[in-house]
PDB file of C-alpha atoms in Angstrom:
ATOM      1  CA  UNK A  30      -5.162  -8.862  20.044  1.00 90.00           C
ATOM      2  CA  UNK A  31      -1.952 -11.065  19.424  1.00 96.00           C
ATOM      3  CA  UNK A  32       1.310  -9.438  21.171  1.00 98.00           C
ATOM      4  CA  UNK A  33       3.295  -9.648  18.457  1.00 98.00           C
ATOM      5  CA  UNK A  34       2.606  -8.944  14.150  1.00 98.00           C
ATOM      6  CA  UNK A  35       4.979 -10.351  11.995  1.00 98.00           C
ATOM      7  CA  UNK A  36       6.383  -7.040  10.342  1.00 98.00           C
ATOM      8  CA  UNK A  37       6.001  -7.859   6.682  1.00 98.00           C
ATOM      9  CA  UNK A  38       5.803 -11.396   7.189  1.00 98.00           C
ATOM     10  CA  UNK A  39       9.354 -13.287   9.114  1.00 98.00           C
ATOM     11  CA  UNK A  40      11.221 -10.301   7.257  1.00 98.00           C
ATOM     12  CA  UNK A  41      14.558 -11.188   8.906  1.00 98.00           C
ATOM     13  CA  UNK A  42      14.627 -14.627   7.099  1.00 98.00           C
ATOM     14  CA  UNK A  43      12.602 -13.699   3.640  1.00 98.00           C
ATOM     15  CA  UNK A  44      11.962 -10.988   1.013  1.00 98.00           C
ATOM     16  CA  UNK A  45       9.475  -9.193   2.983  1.00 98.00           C
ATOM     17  CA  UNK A  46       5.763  -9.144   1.815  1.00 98.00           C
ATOM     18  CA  UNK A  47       6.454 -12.548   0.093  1.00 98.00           C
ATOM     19  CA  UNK A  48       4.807 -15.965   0.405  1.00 98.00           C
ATOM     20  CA  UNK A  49       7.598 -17.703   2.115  1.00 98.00           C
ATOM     21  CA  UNK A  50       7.789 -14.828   4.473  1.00 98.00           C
ATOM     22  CA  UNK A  51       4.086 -15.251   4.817  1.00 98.00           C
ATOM     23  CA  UNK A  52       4.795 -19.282   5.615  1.00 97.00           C
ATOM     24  CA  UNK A  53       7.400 -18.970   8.165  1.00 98.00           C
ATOM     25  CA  UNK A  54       4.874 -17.418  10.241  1.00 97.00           C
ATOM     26  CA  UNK A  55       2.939 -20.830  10.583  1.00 95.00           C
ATOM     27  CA  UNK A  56       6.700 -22.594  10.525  1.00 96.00           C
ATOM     28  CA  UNK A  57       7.318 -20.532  13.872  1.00 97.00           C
ATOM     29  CA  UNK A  58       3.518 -20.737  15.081  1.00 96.00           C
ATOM     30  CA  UNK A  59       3.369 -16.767  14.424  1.00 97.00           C
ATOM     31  CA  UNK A  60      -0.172 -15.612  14.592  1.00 97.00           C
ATOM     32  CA  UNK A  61      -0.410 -12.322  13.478  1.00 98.00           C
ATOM     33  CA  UNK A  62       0.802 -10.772  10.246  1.00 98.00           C
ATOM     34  CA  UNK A  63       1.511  -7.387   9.001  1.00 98.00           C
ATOM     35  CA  UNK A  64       1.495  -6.557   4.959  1.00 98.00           C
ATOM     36  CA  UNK A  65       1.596  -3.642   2.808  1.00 98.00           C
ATOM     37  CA  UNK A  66      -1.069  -3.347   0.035  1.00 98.00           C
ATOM     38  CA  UNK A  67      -1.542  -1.382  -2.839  1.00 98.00           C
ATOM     39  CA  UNK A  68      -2.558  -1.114  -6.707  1.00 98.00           C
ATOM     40  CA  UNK A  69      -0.584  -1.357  -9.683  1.00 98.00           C
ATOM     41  CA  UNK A  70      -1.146   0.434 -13.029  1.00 96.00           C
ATOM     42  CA  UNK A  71      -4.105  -1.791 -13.900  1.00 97.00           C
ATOM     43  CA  UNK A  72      -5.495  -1.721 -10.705  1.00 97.00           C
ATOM     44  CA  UNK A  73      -4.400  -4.630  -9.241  1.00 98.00           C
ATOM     45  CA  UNK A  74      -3.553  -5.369  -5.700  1.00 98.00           C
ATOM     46  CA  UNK A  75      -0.374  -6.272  -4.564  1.00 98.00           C
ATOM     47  CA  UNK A  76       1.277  -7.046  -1.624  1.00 98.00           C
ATOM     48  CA  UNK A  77       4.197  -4.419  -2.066  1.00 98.00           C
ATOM     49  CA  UNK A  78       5.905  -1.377   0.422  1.00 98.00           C
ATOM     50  CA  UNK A  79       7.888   0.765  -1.885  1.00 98.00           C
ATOM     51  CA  UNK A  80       6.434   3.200  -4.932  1.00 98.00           C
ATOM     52  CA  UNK A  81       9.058   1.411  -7.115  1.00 98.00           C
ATOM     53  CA  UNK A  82      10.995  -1.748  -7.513  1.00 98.00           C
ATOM     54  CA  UNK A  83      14.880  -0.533  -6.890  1.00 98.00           C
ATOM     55  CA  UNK A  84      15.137  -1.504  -3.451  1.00 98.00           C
ATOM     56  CA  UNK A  85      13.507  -4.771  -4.127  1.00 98.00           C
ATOM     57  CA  UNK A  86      14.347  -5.763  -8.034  1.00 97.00           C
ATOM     58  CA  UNK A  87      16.681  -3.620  -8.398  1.00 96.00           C
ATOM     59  CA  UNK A  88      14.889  -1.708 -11.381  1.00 96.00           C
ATOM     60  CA  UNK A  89      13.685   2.217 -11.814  1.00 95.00           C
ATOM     61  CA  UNK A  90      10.104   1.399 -12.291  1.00 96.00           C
ATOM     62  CA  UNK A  91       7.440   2.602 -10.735  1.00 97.00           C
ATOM     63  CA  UNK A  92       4.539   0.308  -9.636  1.00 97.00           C
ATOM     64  CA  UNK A  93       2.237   2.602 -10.521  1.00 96.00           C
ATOM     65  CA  UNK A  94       3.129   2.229 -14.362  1.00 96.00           C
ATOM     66  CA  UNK A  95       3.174  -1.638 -14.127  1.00 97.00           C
ATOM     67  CA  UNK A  96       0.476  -4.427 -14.724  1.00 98.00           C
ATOM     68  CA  UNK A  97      -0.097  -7.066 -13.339  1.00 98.00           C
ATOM     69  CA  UNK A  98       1.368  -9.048 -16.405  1.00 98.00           C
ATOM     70  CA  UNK A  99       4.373  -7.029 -15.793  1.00 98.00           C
ATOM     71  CA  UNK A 100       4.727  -7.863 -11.875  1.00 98.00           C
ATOM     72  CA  UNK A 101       4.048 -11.653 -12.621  1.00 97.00           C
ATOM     73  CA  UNK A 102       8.138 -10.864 -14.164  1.00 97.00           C
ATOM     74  CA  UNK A 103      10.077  -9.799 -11.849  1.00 97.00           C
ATOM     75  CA  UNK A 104      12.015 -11.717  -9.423  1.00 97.00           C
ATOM     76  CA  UNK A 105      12.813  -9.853  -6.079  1.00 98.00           C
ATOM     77  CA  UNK A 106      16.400 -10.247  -4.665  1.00 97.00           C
ATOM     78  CA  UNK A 107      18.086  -9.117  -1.479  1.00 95.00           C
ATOM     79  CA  UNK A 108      21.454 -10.492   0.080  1.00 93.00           C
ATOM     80  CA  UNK A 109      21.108 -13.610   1.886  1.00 93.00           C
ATOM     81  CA  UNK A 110      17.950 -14.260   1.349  1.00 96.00           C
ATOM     82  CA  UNK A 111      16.089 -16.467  -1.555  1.00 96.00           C
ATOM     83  CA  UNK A 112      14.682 -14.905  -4.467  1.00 97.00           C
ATOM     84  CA  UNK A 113      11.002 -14.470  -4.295  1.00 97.00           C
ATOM     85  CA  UNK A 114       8.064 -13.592  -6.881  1.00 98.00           C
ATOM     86  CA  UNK A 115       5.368 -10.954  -6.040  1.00 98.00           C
ATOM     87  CA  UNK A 116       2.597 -11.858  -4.548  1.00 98.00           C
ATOM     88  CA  UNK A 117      -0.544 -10.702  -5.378  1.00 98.00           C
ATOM     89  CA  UNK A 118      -3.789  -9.580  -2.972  1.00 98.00           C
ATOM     90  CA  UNK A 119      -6.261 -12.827  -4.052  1.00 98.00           C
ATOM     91  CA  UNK A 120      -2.685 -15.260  -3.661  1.00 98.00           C
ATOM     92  CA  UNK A 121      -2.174 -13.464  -0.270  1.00 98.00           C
ATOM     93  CA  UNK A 122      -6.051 -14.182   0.991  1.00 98.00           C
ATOM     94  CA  UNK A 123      -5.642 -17.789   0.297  1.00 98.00           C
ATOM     95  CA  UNK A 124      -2.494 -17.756   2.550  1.00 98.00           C
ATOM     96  CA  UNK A 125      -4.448 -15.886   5.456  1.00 98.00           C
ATOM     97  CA  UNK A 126      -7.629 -18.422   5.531  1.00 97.00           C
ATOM     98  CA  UNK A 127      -5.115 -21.610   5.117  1.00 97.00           C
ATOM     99  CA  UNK A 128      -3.139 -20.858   8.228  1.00 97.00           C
ATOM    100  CA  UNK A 129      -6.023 -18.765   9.917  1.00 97.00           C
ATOM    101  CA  UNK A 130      -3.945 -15.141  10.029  1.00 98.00           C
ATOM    102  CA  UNK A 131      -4.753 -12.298  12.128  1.00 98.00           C
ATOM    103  CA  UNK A 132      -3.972  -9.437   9.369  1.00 98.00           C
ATOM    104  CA  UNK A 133      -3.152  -6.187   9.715  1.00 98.00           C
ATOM    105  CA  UNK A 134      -2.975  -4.699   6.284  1.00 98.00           C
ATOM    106  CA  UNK A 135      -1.546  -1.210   5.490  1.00 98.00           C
ATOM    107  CA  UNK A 136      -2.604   0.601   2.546  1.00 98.00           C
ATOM    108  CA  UNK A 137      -0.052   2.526   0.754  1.00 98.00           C
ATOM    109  CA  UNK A 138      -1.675   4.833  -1.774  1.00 97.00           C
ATOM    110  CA  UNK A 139       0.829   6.851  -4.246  1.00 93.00           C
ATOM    111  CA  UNK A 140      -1.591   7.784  -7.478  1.00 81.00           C
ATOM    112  CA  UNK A 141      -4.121   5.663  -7.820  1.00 90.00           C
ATOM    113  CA  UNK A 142      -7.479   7.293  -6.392  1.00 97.00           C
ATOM    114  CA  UNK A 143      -8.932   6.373  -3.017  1.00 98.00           C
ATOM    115  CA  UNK A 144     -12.082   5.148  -4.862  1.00 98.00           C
ATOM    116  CA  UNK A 145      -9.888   2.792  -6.326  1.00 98.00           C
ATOM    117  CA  UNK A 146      -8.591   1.530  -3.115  1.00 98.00           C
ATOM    118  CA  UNK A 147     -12.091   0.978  -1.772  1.00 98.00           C
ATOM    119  CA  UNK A 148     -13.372  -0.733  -5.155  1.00 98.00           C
ATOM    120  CA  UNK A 149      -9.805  -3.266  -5.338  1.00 98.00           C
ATOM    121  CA  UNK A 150      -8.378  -3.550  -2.331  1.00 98.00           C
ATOM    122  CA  UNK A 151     -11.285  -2.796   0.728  1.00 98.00           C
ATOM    123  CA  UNK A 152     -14.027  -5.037  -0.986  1.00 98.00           C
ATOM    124  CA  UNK A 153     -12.540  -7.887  -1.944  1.00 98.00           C
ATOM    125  CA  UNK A 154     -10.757  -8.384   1.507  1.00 97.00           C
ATOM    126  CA  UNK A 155     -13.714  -7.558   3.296  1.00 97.00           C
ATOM    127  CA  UNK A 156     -15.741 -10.380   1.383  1.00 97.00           C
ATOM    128  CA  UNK A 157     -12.785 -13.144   1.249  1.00 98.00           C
ATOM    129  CA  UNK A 158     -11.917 -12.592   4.982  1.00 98.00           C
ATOM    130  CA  UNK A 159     -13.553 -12.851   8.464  1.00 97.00           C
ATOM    131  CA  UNK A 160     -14.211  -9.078   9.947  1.00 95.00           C
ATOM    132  CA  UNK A 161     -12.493 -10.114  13.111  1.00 96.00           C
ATOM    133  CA  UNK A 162      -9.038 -11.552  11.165  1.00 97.00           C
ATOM    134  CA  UNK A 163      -8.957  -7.806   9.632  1.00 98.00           C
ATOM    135  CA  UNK A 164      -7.020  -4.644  10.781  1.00 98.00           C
ATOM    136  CA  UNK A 165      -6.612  -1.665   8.251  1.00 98.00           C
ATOM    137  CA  UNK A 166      -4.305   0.457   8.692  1.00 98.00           C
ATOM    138  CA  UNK A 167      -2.843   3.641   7.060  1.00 98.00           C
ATOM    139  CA  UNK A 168      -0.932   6.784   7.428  1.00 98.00           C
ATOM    140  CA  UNK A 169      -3.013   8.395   4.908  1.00 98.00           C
ATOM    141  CA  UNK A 170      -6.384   9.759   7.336  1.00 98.00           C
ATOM    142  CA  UNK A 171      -8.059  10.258   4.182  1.00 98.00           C
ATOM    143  CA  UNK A 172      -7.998   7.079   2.884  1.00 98.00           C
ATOM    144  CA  UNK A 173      -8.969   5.826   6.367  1.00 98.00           C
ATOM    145  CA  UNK A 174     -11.900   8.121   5.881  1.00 98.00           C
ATOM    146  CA  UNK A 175     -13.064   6.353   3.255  1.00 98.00           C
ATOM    147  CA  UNK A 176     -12.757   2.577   4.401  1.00 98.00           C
ATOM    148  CA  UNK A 177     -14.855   3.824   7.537  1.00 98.00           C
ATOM    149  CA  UNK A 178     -17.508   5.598   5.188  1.00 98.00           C
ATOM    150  CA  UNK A 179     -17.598   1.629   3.462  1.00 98.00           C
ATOM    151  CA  UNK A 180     -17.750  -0.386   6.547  1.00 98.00           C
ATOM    152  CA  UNK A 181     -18.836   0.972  10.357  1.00 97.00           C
ATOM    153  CA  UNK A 182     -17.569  -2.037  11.531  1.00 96.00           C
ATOM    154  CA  UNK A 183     -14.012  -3.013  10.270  1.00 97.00           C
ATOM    155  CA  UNK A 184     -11.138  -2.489  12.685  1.00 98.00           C
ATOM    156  CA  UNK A 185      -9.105   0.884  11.621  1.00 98.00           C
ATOM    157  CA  UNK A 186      -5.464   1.847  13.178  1.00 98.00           C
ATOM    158  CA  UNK A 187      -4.839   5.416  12.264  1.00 98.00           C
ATOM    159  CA  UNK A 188      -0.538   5.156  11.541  1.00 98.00           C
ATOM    160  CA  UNK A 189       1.553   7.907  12.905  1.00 98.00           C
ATOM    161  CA  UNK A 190       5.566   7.844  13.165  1.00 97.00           C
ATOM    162  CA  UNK A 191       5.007  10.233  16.245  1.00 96.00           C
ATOM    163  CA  UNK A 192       2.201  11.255  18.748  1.00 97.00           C
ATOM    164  CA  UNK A 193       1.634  14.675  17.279  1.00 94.00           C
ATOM    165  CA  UNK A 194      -1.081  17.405  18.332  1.00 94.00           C
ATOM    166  CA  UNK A 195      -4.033  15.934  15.848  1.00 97.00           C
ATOM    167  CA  UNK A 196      -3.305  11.806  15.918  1.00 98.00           C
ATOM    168  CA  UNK A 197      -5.518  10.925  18.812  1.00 98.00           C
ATOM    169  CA  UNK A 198      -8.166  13.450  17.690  1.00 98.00           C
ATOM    170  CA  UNK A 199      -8.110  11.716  14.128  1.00 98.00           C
ATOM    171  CA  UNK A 200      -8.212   8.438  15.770  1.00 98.00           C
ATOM    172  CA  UNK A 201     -11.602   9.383  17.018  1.00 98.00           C
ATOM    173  CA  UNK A 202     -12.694  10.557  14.046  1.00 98.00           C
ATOM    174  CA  UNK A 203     -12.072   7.538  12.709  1.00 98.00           C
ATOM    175  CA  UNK A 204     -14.064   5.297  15.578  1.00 98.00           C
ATOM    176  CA  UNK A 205     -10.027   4.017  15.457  1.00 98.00           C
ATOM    177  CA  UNK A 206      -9.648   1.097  17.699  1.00 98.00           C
ATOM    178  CA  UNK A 207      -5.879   1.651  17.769  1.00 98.00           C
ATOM    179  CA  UNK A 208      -2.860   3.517  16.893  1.00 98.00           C
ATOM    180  CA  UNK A 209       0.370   2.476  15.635  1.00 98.00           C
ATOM    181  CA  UNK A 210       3.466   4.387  16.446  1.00 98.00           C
ATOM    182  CA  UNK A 211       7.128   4.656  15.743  1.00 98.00           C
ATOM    183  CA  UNK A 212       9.157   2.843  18.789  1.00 98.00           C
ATOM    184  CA  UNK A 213      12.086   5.178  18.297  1.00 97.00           C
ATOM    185  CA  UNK A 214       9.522   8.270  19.165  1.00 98.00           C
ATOM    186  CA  UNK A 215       7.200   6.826  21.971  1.00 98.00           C
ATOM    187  CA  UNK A 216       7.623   8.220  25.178  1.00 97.00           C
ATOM    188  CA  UNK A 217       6.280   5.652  27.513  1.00 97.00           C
ATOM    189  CA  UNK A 218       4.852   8.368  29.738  1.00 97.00           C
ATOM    190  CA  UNK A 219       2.503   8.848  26.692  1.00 97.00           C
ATOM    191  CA  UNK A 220       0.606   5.448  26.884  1.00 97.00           C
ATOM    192  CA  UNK A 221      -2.069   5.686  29.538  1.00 95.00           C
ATOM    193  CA  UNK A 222      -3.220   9.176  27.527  1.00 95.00           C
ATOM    194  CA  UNK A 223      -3.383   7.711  24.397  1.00 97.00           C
ATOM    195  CA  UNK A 224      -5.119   4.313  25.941  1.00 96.00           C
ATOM    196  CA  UNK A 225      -7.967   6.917  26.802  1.00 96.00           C
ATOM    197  CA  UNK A 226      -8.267   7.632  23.594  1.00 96.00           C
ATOM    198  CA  UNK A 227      -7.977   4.372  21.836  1.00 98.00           C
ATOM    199  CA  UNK A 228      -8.139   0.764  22.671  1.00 98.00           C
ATOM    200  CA  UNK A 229      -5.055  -0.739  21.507  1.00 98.00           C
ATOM    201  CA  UNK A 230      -1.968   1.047  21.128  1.00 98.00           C
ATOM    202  CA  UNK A 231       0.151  -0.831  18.301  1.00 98.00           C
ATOM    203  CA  UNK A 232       4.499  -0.178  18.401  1.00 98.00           C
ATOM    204  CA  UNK A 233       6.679  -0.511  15.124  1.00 98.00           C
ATOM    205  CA  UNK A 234       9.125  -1.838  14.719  1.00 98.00           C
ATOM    206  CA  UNK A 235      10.293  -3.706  17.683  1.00 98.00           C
ATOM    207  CA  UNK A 236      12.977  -5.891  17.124  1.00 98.00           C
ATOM    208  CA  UNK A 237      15.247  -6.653  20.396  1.00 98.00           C
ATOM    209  CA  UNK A 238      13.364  -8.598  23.109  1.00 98.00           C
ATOM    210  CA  UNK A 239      14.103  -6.575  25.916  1.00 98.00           C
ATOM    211  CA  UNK A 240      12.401  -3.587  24.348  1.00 98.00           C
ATOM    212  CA  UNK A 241       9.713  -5.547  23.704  1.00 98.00           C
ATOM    213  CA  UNK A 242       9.453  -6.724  27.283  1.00 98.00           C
ATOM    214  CA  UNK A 243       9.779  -3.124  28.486  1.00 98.00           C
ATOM    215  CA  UNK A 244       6.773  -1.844  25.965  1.00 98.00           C
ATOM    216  CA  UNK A 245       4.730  -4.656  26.986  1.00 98.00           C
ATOM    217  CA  UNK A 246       4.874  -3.802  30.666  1.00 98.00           C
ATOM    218  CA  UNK A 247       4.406   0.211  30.246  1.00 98.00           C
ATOM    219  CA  UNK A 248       0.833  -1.295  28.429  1.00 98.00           C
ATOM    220  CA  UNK A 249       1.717  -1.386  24.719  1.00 98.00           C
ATOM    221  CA  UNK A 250      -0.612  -4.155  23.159  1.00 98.00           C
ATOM    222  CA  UNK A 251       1.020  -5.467  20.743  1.00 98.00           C
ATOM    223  CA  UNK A 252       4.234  -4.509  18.581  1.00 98.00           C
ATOM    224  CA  UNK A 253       5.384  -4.826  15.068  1.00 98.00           C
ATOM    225  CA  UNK A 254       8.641  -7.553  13.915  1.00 98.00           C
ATOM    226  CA  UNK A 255      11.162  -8.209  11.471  1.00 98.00           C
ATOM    227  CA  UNK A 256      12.133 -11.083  14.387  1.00 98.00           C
ATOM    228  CA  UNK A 257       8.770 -12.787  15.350  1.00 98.00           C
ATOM    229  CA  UNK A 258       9.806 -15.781  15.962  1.00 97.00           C
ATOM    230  CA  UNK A 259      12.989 -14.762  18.571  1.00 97.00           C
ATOM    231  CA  UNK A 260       9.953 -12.114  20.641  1.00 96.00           C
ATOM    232  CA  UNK A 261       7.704 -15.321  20.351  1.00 86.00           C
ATOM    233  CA  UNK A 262      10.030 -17.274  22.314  1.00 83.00           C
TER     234      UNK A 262
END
């Protein structure tokens, strides 16, 4: 597994989840990218964090009430940084096999049914890109449920912002090979219980090198980055 995910694509120096942000990963020879997934009002997928564009676009709407038509629209803005259209799930895939990605993709699931997420989002990846190029991940254990009733053989991290009583219980539920926790809750005397349990252990989000150094030596695999390319070097 590659040490280091770009969090949302180079997120420090583009609109996250965006193709440019995408780019810069080859730009800074970044091999590993995380993105956030999930369907619009017509079902399409899109590569998108929030429920609604006023963070992003600076707009009340919700994604859930918005087609693909709609999306195609709006131009995302944040300070310093150069506007940026959506980008779509099938515009995203193209990206991954051109620069050969590693891809951790979260699902983020707000109405639209987990069927749904299977159907638009789980089968299409699965039969655009190579099993071994493919992470899923997810806070939501149900919908991690379901991608393992699809496929006994894609990669699943179960998501948690803190080891509580259940997570490494789920994770083996799940035939999880990894879990993925918040860096501002791990206790490093944690690790070696929950490397019993799992295979990789997965840290976001890790921004200053010397935490990353000190994660990597307690035995954390690999850890999540608005900064890949400063950890990289």
């Amino acid at each position: 597994m590659h040490p280091i995910f770009a969090h949302r694509g180079v997120s420090s120096l583009a609109i996250e989840n965006t193709k440019q942000a995408i780019e810069l990963c080859a730009t800074y020879n970044i091999q590993a990218i995380e993105i956030d997934l999930q369907l619009l009002g017509d079902l399409s997928a899109v590569l998108f964090h929030d429920s609604n564009l006023e963070r992003l676009a600076q707009q009340s709407d919700e994604l859930s009430e918005l087609s693909k038509h709609d999306m195609k629209k709006i131009q995302l803005n944040m300070p310093d940084k150069q506007s940026e259209s959506v980008l779509f799930m099938d515009e995203f895939i193209q990206l991954v096999l051109k620069h050969n990605l590693k891809v951790n993709a979260e699902l983020k699931r707000f109405d639209q049914s987990i069927e749904h997420y299977i159907q638009y989002i789980i089968e299409p990846l699965l039969s655009a890109v190579p099993s071994e190029q493919l992470l899923i991940s997810s806070f939501d254990f149900e919908l991690l449920k379901a991608v393992r009733a699809f496929s006994s053989t894609i990669d699943i991290a179960l998501l948690s912002r803190k080891l509580e009583s259940d997570v490494l219980d789920k994770a083996e539920e799940l035939s999880a090979i990894a879990c993925h926790l918040q860096n501002q809750f791990l206790d490093l005397a944690d690790i070696k219980t929950i490397k019993q349990s799992v295979k990789y252990l997965g840290v976001f989000t890790v921004n200053e090198p010397e935490r990353y150094n000190e994660l990597r030596e307690a035995g954390v695999d690999y850890v999540f980055s608005d900064y890949p390319h400063i950890l990289n070097n």
